[in-house]
PDB file of C-alpha atoms in Angstrom:
ATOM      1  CA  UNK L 303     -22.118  18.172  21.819  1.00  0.00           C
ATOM      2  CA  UNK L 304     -19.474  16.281  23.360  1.00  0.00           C
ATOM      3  CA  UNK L 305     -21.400  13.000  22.980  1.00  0.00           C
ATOM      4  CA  UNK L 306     -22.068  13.878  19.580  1.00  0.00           C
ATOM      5  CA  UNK L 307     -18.354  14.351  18.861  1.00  0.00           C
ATOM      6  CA  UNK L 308     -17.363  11.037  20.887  1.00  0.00           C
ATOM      7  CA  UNK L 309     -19.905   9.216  18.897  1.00  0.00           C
ATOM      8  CA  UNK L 310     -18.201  10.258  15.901  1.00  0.00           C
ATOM      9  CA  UNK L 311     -14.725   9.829  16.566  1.00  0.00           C
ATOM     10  CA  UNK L 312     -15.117   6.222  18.389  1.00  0.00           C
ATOM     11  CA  UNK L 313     -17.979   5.154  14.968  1.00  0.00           C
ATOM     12  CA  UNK L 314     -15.428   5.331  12.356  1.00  0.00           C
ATOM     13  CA  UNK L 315     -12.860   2.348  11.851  1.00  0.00           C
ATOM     14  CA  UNK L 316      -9.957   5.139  11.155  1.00  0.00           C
ATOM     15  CA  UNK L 317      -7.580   5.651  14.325  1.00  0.00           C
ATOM     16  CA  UNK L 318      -8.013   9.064  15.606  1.00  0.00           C
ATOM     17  CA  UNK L 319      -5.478  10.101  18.340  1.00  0.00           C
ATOM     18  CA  UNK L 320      -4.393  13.960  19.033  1.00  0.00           C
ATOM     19  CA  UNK L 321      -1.145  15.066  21.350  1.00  0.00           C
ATOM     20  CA  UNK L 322      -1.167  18.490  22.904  1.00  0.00           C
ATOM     21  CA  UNK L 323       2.385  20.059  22.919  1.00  0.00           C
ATOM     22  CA  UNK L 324       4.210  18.585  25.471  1.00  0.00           C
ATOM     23  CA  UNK L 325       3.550  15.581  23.650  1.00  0.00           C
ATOM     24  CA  UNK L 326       0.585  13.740  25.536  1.00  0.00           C
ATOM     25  CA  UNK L 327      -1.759  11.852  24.424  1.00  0.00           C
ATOM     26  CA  UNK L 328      -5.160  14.124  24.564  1.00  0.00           C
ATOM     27  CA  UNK L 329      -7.750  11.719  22.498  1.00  0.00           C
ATOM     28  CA  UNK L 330      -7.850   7.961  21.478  1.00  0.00           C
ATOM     29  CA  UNK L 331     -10.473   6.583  19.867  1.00  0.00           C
ATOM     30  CA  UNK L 332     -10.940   2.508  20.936  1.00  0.00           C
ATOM     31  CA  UNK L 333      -9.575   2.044  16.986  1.00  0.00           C
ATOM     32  CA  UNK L 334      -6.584   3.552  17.825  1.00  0.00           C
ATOM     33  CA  UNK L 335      -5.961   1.598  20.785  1.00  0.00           C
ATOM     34  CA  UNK L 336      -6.561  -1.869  19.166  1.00  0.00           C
ATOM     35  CA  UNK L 337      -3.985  -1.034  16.441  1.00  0.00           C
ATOM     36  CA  UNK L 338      -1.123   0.671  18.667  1.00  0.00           C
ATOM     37  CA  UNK L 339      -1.533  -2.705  21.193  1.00  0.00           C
ATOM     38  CA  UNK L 340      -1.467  -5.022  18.117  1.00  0.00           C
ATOM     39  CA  UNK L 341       1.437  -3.445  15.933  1.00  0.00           C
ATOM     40  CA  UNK L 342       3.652  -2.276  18.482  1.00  0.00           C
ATOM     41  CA  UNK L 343       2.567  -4.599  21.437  1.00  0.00           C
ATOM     42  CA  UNK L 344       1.847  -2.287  24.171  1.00  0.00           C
ATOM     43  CA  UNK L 345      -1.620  -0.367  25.420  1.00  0.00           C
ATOM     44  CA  UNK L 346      -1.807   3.375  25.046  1.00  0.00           C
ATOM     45  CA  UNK L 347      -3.909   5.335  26.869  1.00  0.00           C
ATOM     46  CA  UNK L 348      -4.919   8.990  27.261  1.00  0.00           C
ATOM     47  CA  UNK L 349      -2.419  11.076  29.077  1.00  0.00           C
ATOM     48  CA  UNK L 350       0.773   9.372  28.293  1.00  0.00           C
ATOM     49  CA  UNK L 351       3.788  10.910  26.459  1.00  0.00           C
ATOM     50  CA  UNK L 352       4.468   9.528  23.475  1.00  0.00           C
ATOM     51  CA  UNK L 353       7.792   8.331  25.141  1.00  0.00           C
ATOM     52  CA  UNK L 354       5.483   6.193  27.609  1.00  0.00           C
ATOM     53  CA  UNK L 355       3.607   4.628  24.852  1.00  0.00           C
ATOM     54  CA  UNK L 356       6.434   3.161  22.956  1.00  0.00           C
ATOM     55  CA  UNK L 357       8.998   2.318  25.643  1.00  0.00           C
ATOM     56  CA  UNK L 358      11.752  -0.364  24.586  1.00  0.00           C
ATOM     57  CA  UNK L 359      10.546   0.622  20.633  1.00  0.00           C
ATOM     58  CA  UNK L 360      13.452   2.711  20.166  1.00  0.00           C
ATOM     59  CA  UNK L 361      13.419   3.056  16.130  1.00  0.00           C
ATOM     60  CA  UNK L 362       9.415   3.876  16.320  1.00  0.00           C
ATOM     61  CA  UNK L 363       9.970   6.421  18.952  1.00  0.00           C
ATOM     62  CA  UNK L 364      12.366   8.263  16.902  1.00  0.00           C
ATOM     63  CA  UNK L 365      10.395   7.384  13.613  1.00  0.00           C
ATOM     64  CA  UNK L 366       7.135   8.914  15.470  1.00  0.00           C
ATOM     65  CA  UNK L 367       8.704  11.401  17.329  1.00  0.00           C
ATOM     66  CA  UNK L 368       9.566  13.213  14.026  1.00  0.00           C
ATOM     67  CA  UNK L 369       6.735  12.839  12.311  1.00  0.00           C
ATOM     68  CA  UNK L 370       4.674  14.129  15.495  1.00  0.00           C
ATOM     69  CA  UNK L 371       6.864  16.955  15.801  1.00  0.00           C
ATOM     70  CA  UNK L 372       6.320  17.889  12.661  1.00  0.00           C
ATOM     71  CA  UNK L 373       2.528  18.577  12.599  1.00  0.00           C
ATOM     72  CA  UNK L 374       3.180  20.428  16.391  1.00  0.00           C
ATOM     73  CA  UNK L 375       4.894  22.899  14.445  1.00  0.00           C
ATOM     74  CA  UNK L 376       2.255  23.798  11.963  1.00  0.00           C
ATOM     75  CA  UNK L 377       2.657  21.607   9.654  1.00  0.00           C
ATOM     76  CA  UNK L 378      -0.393  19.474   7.788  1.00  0.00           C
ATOM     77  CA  UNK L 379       1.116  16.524   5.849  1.00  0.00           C
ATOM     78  CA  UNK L 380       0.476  12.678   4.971  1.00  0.00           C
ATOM     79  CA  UNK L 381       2.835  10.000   4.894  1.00  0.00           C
ATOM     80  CA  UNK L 382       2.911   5.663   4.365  1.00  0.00           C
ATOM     81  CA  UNK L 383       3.779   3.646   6.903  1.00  0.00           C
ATOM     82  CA  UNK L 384       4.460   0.035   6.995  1.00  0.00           C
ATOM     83  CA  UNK L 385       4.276  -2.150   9.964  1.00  0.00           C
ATOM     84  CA  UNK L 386       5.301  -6.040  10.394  1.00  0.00           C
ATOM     85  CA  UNK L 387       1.809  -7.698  12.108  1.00  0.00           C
ATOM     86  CA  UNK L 388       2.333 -10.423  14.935  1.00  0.00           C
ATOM     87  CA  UNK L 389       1.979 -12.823  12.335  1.00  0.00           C
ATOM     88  CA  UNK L 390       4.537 -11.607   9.941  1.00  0.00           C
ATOM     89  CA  UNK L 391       2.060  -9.872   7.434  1.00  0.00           C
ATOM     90  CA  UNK L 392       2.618  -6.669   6.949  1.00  0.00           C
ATOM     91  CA  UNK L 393      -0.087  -3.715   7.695  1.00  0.00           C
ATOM     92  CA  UNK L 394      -0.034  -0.380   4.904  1.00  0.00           C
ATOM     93  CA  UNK L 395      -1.535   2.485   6.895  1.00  0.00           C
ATOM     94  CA  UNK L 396      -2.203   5.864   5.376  1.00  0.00           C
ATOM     95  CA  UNK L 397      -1.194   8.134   8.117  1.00  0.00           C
ATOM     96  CA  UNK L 398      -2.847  12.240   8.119  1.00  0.00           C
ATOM     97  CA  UNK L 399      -1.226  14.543  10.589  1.00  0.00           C
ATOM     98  CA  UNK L 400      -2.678  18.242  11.230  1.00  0.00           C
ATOM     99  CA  UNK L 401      -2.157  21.184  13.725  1.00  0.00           C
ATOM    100  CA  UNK L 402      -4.652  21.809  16.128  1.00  0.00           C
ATOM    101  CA  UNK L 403      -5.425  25.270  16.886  1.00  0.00           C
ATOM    102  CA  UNK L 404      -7.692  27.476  19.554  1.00  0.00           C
ATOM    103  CA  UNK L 405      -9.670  29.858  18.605  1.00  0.00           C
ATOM    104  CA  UNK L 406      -7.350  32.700  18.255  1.00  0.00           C
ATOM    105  CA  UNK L 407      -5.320  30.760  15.476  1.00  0.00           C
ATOM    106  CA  UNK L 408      -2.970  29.520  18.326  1.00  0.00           C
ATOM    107  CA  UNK L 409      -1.014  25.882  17.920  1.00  0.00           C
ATOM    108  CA  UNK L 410      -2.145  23.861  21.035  1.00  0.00           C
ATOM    109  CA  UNK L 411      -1.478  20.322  19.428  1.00  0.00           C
ATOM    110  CA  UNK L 412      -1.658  17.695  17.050  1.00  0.00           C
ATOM    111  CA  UNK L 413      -3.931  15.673  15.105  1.00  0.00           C
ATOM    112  CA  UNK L 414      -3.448  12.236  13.918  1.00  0.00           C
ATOM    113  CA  UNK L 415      -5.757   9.983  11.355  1.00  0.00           C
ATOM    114  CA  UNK L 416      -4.586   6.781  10.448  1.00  0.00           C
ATOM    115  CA  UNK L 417      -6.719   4.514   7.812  1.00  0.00           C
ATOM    116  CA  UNK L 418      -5.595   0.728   6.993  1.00  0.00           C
ATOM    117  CA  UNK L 419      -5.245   0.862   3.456  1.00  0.00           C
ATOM    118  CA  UNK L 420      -3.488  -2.552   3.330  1.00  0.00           C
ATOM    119  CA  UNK L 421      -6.236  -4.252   1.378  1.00  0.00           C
ATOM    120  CA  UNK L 422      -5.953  -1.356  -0.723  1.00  0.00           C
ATOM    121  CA  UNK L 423      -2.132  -2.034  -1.386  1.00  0.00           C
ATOM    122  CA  UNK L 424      -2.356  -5.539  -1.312  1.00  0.00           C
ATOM    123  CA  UNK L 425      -5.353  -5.482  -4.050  1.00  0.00           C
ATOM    124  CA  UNK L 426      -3.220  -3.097  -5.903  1.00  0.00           C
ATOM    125  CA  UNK L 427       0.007  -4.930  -5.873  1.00  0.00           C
ATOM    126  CA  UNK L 428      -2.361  -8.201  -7.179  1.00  0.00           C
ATOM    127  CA  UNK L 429      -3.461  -6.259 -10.038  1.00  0.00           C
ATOM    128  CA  UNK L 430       0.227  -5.457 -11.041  1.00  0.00           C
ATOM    129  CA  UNK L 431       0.865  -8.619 -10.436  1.00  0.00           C
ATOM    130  CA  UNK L 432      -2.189  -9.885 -13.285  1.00  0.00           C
ATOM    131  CA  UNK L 433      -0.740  -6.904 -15.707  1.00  0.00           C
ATOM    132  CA  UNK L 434       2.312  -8.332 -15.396  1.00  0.00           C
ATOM    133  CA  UNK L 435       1.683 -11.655 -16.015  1.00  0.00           C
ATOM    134  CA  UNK L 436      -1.153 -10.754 -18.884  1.00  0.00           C
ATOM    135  CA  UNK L 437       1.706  -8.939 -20.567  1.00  0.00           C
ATOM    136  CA  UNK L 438       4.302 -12.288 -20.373  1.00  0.00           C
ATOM    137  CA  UNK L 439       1.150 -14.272 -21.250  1.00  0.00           C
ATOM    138  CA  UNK L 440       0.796 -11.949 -24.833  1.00  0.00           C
ATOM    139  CA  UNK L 441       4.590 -11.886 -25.173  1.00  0.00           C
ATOM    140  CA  UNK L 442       4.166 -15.562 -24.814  1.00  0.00           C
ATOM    141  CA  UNK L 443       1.318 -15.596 -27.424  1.00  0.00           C
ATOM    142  CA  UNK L 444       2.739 -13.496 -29.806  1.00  0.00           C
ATOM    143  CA  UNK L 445       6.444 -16.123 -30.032  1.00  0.00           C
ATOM    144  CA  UNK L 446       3.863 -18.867 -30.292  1.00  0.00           C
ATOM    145  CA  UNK L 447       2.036 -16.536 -32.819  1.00  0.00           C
ATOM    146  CA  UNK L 448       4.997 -15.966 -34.777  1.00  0.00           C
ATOM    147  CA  UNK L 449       6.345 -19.470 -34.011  1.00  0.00           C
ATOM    148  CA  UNK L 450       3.179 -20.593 -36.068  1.00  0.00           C
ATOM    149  CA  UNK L 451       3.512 -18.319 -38.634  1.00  0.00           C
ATOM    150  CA  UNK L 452       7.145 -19.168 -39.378  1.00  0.00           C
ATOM    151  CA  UNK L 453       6.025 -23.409 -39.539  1.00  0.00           C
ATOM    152  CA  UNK L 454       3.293 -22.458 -41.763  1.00  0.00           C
ATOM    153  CA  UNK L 455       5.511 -20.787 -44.009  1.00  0.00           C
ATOM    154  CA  UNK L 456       8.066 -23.667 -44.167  1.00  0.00           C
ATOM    155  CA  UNK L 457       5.008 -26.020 -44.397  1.00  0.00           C
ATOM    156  CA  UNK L 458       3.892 -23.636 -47.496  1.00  0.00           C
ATOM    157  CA  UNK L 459       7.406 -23.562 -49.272  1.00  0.00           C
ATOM    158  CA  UNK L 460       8.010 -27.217 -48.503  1.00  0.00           C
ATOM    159  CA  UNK L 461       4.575 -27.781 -49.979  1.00  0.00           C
ATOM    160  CA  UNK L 462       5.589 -25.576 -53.309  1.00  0.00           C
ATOM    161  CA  UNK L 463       8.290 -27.581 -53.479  1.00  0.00           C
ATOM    162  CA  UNK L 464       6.918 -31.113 -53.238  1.00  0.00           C
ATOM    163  CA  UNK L 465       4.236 -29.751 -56.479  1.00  0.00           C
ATOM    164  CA  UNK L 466       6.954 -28.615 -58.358  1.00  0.00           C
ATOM    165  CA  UNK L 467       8.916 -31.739 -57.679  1.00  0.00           C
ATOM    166  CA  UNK L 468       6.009 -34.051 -58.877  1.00  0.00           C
ATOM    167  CA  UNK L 469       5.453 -32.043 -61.990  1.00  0.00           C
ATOM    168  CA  UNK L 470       9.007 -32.537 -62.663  1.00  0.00           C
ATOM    169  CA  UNK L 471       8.732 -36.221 -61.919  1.00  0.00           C
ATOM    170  CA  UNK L 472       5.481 -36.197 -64.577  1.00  0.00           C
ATOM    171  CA  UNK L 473       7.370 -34.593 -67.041  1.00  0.00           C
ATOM    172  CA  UNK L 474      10.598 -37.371 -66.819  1.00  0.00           C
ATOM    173  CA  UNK L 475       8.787 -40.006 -68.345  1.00  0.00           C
ATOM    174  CA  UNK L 476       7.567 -38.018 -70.746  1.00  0.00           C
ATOM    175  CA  UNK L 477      10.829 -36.769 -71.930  1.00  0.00           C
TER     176      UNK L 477
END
């Protein structure tokens, strides 16, 4: 059974990681790892306090801390973060927290799934992008539309103008 659970939690390309209540790290899947060392620059491993983990990352101690202390007092919730990459781009993860419970309905810890949804973001932000410029393009089209419309009219009135001068100019010698 406990093969059968590792397999699952180290298969998946979501970061899995759980903290009992004294805020150690009780699970890690290899996922998890990878991320943590590349966004924040330091390995985590099983059995450190969160303090541990993120030493000399003051503002994503606190930032974690609170969201971690959260879900260790009951409470199941989902939240964005946002997190500069070592190359300046910036990584959109879709972070789960959940209690963990015994069997008798007592709190023993926390869960924690994390899924990069930056392509998701980034693919969404390009579509807004397109809508946006679609709708400046048919803005644009419709000036140029009406633009038209307004020449062809002069071109129309300046042409009703030019018949009715020539007939006038027929009708001169006549007279």
């Amino acid at each position: 059974a406990n093969d059968r659970l590792r397999g699952v939690v180290e298969g998946t390309s979501d970061m899995i990681a759980a903290l009992d209540r004294d805020g150690r790290y009780i699970l890690l899947n290899s996922a998890y790892r990878a991320t943590f060392e590349r966004l924040f620059s330091r390995p985590v491993e099983q059995g450190m306090r969160l303090e541990e983990a993120l030493v000399g990352r003051s503002d994503d101690l606190v930032r974690l801390k609170e969201r971690w202390a959260r879900a260790l007092a009951g409470e199941r919730f989902k939240d964005m973060a946002i997190y500069p990459d070592g190359d300046g781009a910036l990584t959109h993860l879709e972070v789960s927290f959940s209690p963990i419970r015994d069997d008798h309905g007592a709190l023993i810890g926390a869960g924690q799934l994390i899924r990069d949804v930056t392509d998701r973001v980034e693919s969404h932000e390009a579509l807004r992008r397109n809508a946006a410029q679609l709708e400046a393009l048919g803005a644009s089209r419709e000036q140029a539309y009406e633009a038209l419309q307004n020449a062809y009219d002069e071109l129309k009135l300046a042409e009703s103008r030019l018949v009715q001068a020539e007939k006038l100019s027929a009708l001169g010698p006549l007279i």
